[in-house]
Coordinates of C-alpha atoms and ligand atoms in Angstrom, one line a residue:
X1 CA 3.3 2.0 32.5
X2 CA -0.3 2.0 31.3
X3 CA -2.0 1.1 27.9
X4 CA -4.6 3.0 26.1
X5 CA -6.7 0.5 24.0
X6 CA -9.1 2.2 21.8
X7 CA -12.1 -0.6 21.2
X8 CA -15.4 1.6 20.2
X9 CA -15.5 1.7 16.7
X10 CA -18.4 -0.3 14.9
X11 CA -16.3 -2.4 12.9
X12 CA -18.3 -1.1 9.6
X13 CA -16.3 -3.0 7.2
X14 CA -16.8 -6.2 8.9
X15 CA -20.5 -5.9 8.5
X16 CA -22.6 -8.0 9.3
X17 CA -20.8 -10.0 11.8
X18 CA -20.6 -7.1 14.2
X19 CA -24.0 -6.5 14.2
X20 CA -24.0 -9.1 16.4
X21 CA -20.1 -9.4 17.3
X22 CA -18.3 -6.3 18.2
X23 CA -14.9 -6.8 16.3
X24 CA -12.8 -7.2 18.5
X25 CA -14.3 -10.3 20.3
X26 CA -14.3 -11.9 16.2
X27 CA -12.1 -14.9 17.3
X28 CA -8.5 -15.4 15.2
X29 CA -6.9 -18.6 15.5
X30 CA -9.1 -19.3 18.0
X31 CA -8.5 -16.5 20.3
X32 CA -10.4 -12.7 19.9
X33 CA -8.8 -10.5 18.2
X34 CA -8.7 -7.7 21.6
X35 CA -6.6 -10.9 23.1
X36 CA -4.0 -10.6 20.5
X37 CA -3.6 -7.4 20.6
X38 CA -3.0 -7.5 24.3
X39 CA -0.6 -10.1 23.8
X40 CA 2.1 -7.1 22.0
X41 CA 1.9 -5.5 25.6
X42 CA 5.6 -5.5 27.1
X43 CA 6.1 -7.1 30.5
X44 CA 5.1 -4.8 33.5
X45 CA 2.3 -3.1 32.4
X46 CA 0.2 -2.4 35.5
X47 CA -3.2 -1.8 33.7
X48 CA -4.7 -1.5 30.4
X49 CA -7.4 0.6 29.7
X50 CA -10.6 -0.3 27.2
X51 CA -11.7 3.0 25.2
X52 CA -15.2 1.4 24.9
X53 CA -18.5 2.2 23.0
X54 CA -20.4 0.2 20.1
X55 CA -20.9 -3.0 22.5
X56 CA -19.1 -2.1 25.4
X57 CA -21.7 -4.7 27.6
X58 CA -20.4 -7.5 25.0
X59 CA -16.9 -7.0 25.7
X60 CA -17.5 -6.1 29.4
X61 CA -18.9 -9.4 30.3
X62 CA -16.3 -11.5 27.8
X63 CA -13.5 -9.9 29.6
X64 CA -14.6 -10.7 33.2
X65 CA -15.1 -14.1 32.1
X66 CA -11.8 -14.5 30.4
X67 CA -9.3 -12.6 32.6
X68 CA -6.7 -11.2 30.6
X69 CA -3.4 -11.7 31.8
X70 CA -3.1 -8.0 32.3
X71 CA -5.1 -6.1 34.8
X72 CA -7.6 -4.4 32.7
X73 CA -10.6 -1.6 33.3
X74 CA -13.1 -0.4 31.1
X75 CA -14.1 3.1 30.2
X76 CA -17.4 3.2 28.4
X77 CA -18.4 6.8 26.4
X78 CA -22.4 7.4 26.4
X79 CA -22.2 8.2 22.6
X80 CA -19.4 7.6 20.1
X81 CA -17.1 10.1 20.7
X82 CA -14.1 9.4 17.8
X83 CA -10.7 8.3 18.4
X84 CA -9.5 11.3 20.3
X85 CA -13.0 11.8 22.1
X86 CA -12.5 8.5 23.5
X87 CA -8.9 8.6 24.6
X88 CA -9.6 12.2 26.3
X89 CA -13.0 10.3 27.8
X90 CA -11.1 7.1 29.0
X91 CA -7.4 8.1 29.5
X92 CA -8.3 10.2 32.8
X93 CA -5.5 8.0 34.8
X94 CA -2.4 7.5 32.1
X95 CA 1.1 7.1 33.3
X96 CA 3.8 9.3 31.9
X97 CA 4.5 7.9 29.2
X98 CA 1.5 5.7 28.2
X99 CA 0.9 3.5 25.2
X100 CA -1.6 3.7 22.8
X101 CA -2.9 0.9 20.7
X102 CA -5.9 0.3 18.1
X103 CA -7.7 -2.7 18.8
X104 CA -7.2 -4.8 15.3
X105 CA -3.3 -4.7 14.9
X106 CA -2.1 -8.0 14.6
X107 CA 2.1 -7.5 14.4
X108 CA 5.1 -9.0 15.6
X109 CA 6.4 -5.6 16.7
X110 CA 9.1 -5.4 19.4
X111 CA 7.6 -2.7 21.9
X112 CA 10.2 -2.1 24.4
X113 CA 12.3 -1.1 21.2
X114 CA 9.1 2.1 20.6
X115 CA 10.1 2.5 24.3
X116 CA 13.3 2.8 24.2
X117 CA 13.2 5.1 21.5
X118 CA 10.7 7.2 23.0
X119 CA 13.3 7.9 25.7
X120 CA 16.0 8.4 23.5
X121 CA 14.5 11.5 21.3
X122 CA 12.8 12.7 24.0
X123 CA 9.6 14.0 21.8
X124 CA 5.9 14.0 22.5
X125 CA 5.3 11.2 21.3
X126 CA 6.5 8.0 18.6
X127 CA 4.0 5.8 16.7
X128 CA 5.0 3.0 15.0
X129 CA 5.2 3.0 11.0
X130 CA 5.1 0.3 8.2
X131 CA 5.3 0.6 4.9
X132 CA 2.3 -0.6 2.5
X133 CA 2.1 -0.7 -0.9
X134 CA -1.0 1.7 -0.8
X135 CA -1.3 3.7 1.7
X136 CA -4.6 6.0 1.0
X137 CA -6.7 3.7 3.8
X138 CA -4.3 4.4 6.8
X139 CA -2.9 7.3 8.4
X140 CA 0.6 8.4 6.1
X141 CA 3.8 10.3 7.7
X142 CA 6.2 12.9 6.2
X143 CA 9.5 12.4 8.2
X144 CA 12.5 14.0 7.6
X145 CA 16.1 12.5 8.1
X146 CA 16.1 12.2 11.7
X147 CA 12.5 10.3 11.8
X148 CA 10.4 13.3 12.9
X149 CA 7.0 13.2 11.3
X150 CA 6.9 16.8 9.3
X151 CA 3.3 15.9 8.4
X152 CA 0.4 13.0 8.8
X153 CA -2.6 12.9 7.1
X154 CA -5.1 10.8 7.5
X155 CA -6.6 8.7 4.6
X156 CA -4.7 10.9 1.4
X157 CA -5.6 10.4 -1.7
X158 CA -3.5 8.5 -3.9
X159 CA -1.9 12.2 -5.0
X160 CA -2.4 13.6 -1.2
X161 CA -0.2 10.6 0.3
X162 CA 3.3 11.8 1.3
X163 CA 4.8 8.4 1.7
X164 CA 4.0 4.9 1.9
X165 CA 4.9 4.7 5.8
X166 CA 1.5 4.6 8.1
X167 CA 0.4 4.6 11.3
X168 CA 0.4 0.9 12.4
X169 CA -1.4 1.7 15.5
X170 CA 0.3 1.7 18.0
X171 CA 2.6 4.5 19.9
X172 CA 3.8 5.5 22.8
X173 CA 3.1 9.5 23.8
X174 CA 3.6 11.5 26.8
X175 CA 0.6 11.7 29.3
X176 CA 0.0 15.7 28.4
X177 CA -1.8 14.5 24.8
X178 CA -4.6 14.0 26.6
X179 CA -5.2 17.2 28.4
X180 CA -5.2 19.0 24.4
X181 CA -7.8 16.7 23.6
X182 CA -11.4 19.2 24.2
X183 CA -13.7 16.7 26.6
X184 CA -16.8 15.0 25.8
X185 CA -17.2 16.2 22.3
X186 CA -16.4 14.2 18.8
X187 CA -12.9 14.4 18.3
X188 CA -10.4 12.0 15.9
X189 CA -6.7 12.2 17.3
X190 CA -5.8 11.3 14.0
X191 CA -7.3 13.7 12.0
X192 CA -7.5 16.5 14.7
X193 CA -4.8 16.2 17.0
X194 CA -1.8 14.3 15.9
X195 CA -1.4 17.2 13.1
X196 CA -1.4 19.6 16.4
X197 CA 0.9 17.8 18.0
X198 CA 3.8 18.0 15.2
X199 CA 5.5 21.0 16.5
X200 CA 6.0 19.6 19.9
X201 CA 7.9 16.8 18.0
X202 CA 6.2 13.4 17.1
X203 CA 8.8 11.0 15.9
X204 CA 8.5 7.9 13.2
X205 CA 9.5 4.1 14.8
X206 CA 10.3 2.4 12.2
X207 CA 8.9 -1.5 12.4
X208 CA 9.4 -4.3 10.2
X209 CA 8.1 -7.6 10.3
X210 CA 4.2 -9.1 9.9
X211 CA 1.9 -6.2 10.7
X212 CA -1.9 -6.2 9.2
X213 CA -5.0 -3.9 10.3
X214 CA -7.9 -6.9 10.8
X215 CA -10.8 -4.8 10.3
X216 CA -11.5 -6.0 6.8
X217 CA -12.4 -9.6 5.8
X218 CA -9.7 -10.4 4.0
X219 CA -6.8 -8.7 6.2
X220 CA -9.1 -10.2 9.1
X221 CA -8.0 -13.8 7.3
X222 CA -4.8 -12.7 6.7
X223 CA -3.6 -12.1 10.2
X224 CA -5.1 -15.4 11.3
X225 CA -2.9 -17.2 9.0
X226 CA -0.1 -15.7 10.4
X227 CA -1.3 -16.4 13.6
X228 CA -1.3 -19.7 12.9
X229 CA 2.1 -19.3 11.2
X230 CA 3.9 -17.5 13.8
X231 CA 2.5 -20.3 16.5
X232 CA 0.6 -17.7 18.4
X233 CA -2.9 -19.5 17.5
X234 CA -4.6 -22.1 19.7
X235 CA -4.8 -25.7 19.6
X236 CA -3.7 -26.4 16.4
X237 CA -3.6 -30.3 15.8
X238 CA -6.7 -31.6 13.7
X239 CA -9.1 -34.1 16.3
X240 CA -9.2 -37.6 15.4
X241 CA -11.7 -38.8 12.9
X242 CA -11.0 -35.0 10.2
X243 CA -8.8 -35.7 7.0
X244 CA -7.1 -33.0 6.1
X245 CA -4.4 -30.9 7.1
X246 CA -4.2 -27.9 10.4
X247 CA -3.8 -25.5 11.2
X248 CA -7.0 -25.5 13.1
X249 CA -7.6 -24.0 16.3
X250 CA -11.3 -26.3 17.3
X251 CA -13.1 -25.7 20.3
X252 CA -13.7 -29.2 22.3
X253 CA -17.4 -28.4 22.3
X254 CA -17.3 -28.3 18.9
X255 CA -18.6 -31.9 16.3
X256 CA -15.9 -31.8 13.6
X257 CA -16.3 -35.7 13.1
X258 CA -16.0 -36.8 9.3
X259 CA -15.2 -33.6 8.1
X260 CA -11.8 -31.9 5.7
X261 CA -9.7 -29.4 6.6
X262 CA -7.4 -27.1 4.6
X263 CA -5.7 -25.1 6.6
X264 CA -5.9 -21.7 9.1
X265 CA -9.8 -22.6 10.1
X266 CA -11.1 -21.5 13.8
X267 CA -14.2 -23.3 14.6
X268 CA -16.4 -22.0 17.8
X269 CA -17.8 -23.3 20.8
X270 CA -21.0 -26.2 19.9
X271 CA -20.3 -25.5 16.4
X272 CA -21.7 -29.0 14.4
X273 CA -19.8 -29.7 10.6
X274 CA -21.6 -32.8 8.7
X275 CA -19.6 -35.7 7.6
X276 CA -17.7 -35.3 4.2
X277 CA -17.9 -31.1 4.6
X278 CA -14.4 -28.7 4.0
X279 CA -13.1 -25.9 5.8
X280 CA -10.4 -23.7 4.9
X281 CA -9.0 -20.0 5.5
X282 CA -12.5 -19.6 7.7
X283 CA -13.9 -18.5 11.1
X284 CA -17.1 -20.6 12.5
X285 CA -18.1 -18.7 15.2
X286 CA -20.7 -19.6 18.3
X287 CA -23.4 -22.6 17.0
X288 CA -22.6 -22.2 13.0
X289 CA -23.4 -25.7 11.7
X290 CA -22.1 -26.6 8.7
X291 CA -23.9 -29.2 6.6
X292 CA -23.0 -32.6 5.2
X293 CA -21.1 -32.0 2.3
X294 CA -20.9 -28.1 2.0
X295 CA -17.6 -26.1 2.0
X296 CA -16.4 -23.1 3.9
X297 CA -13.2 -21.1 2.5
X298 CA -12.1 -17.5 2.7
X299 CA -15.1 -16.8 4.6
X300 CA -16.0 -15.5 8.3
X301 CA -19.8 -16.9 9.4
X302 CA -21.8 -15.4 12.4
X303 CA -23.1 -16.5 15.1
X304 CA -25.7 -19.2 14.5
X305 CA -25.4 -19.1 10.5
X306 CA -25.7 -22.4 8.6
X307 CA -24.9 -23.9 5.3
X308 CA -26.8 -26.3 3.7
X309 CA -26.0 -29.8 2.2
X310 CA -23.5 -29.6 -0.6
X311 CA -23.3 -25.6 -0.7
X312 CA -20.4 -23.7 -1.0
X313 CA -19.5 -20.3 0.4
X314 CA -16.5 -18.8 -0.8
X315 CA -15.0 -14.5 0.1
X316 CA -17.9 -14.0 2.2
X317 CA -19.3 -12.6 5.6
X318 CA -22.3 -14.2 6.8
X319 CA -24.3 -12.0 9.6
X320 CA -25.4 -14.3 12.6
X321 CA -28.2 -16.4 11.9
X322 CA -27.7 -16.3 8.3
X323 CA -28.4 -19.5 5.5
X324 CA -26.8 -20.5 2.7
Ligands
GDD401 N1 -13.5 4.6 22.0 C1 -13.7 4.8 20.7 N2 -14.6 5.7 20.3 N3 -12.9 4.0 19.9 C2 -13.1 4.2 18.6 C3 -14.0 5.1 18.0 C4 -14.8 5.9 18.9 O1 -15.7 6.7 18.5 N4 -14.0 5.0 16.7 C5 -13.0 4.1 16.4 N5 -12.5 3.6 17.5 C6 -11.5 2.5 17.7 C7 -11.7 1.3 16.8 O2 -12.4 0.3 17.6 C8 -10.3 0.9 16.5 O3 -9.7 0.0 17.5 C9 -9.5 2.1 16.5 O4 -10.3 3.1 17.2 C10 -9.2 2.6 15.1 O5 -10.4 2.7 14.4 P1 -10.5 1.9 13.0 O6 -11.9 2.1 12.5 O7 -9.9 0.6 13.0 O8 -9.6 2.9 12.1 P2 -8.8 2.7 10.8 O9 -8.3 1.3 10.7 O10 -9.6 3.1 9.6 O11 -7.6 3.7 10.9 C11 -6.8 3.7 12.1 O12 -5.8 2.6 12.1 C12 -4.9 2.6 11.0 C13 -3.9 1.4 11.2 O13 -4.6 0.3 11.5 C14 -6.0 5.0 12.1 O14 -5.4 5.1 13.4 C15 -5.0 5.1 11.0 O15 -4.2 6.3 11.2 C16 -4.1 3.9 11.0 O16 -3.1 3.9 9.9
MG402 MG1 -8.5 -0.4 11.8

């Protein structure tokens, strides 16, 4: 079986890191996000293909420097073509069945269980549901008794939403999707096609556990601590010479000496925190330094950013390069 990751979207609400960071190369717990993701792939999947646009170079050269463990190749589209554009652009070689995944759901989903149930109703396709208290940002099901999706609409209104159960992003859907897909043109597969696709039967799998969309901030966070939680971060110990408590996933190039930690921080390669400074609920990416002194909580810095002696930045997103 094959995978379908679709990885071109500009990661607007996680402006401005990705102007300089696509989003899925934002590292959580110490690993990038696209790496998670890949980690939810069952055993035995021969090849995973990358739906890429916005920054496709980026993640191109990331990903031949850190081999996945699953074979994976890259399908860039010349201009954004939407979610269904890009899986009609990229998903030229599918199996029969293939999965489908977004690039920012962090779960604990059991896969071969979508599989399975693929097989057993025989339908078009399955996509995995949650349910969320409000479900107006995601993609929201009808289903009827048996689990078939009657209707799916794509970011409802309050009034418009007929349930709470979403699209968690990930599905499994027979190969012949992609050839109703119209080529090289703007197309969303959630807004265009999955409605078209209804009659042919789509049916609901029904996950429970930790499940969170990380292309906000503060879900971003979220799924890190969970990361962390679940055990599924990096190193986690704090290095000699920090007071505190972990977990902290801290790259060895990194100079931590001296300063505090609270918990669910991922610092980033040559990353320099003064003495007497405090982390917590935070990414550091490439080269941040930290001054002596200053705090860093509920935030996600850039690339390069910097805060000064005895500042504190609290709920926000620093671009790269930025000061405070
Ligand atoms: N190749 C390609 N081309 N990929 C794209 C494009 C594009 O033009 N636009 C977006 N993507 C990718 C993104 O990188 C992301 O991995 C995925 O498609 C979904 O885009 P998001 O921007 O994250 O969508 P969303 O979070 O608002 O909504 C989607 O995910 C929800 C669950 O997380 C939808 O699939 C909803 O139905 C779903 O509930
Ligand atoms: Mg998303």
């Amino acid at each position: 079986m094959k995978a379908l990751v679709l990885i071109g979207g500009f990661g607007t609400r996680l402006r401005p890191v990705t102007y300089a960071v696509p989003k899925q190369l934002i590292p959580l717990a110490g690993k990038p996000m696209l790496y998670h993701v890949l980690d939810l792939l069952p055993a035995g999947i021969e090849e995973v293909v990358l739906a890429t646009g916005y920054k496709a170079d980026e993640i191109g050269r990331y990903v031949t420097e850190h081999p996945p463990r699953v074979p994976v190749r890259m399908v860039p589209e010349a201009e954004p073509l939407g979610t269904g554009g890009g899986m009609r652009n990229a998903g030229g070689d599918m199996s029969d069945p293939f999965l489908l995944l977004n690039s920012d759901v962090i779960a604990a989903f059991d896969v071969a269980a979508l599989l399975t149930a693929q097989t057993a109703h025989g339908g078009i396709g399955t996509m995995t549901l949650v349910e969320v208290e409000d479900p107006t940002p995601y993609g929201v099901a009808a289903l009827d008794p048996d689990d078939r999706i009657l209707r799916f609409v794509e970011k409802p209104s309050r009034e418009e939403a007929p349930s709470r159960w979403i699209n968690a992003g990930l599905g499994v859907w027979r190969q012949d999707v992609l050839a109703r897909i119209p080529s090289q043109t703007p197309v969303s597969w959630e807004r265009e096609v999955v409605p078209s696709l209804l009659a042919d039967g789509v049916y609901a799998f029904r996950a429970q556990g930790f499940w969170e969309d990380a292309g906000t901030p503060e879900r971003l966070l979220r799924a890190q601590k969970y990361l962390f939680e679940s055990g599924r971060g990096g190193r986690r110990a704090l290095p000699a010479g920090t007071t505190g408590k972990g977990p902290a996933a801290i790259d060895p190039s990194a100079a931590v000496e001296g300063a505090s930690f609270g918990g669910s921080v991922t610092v980033g390669p040559h990353v320099i925190v003064g003495a007497g400074a405090y982390l917590e609920d935070c990414i550091l990416m490439d080269r941040v330094t930290v001054d002596a002194g200053a705090s860093v909580v509920h935030s996600i810095l850039g690339p390069r950013a910097r805060v000064h002696g005895g500042h504190r930045v609290a709920h926000q997103i620093l671009g790269e390069g930025a000061e405070a």
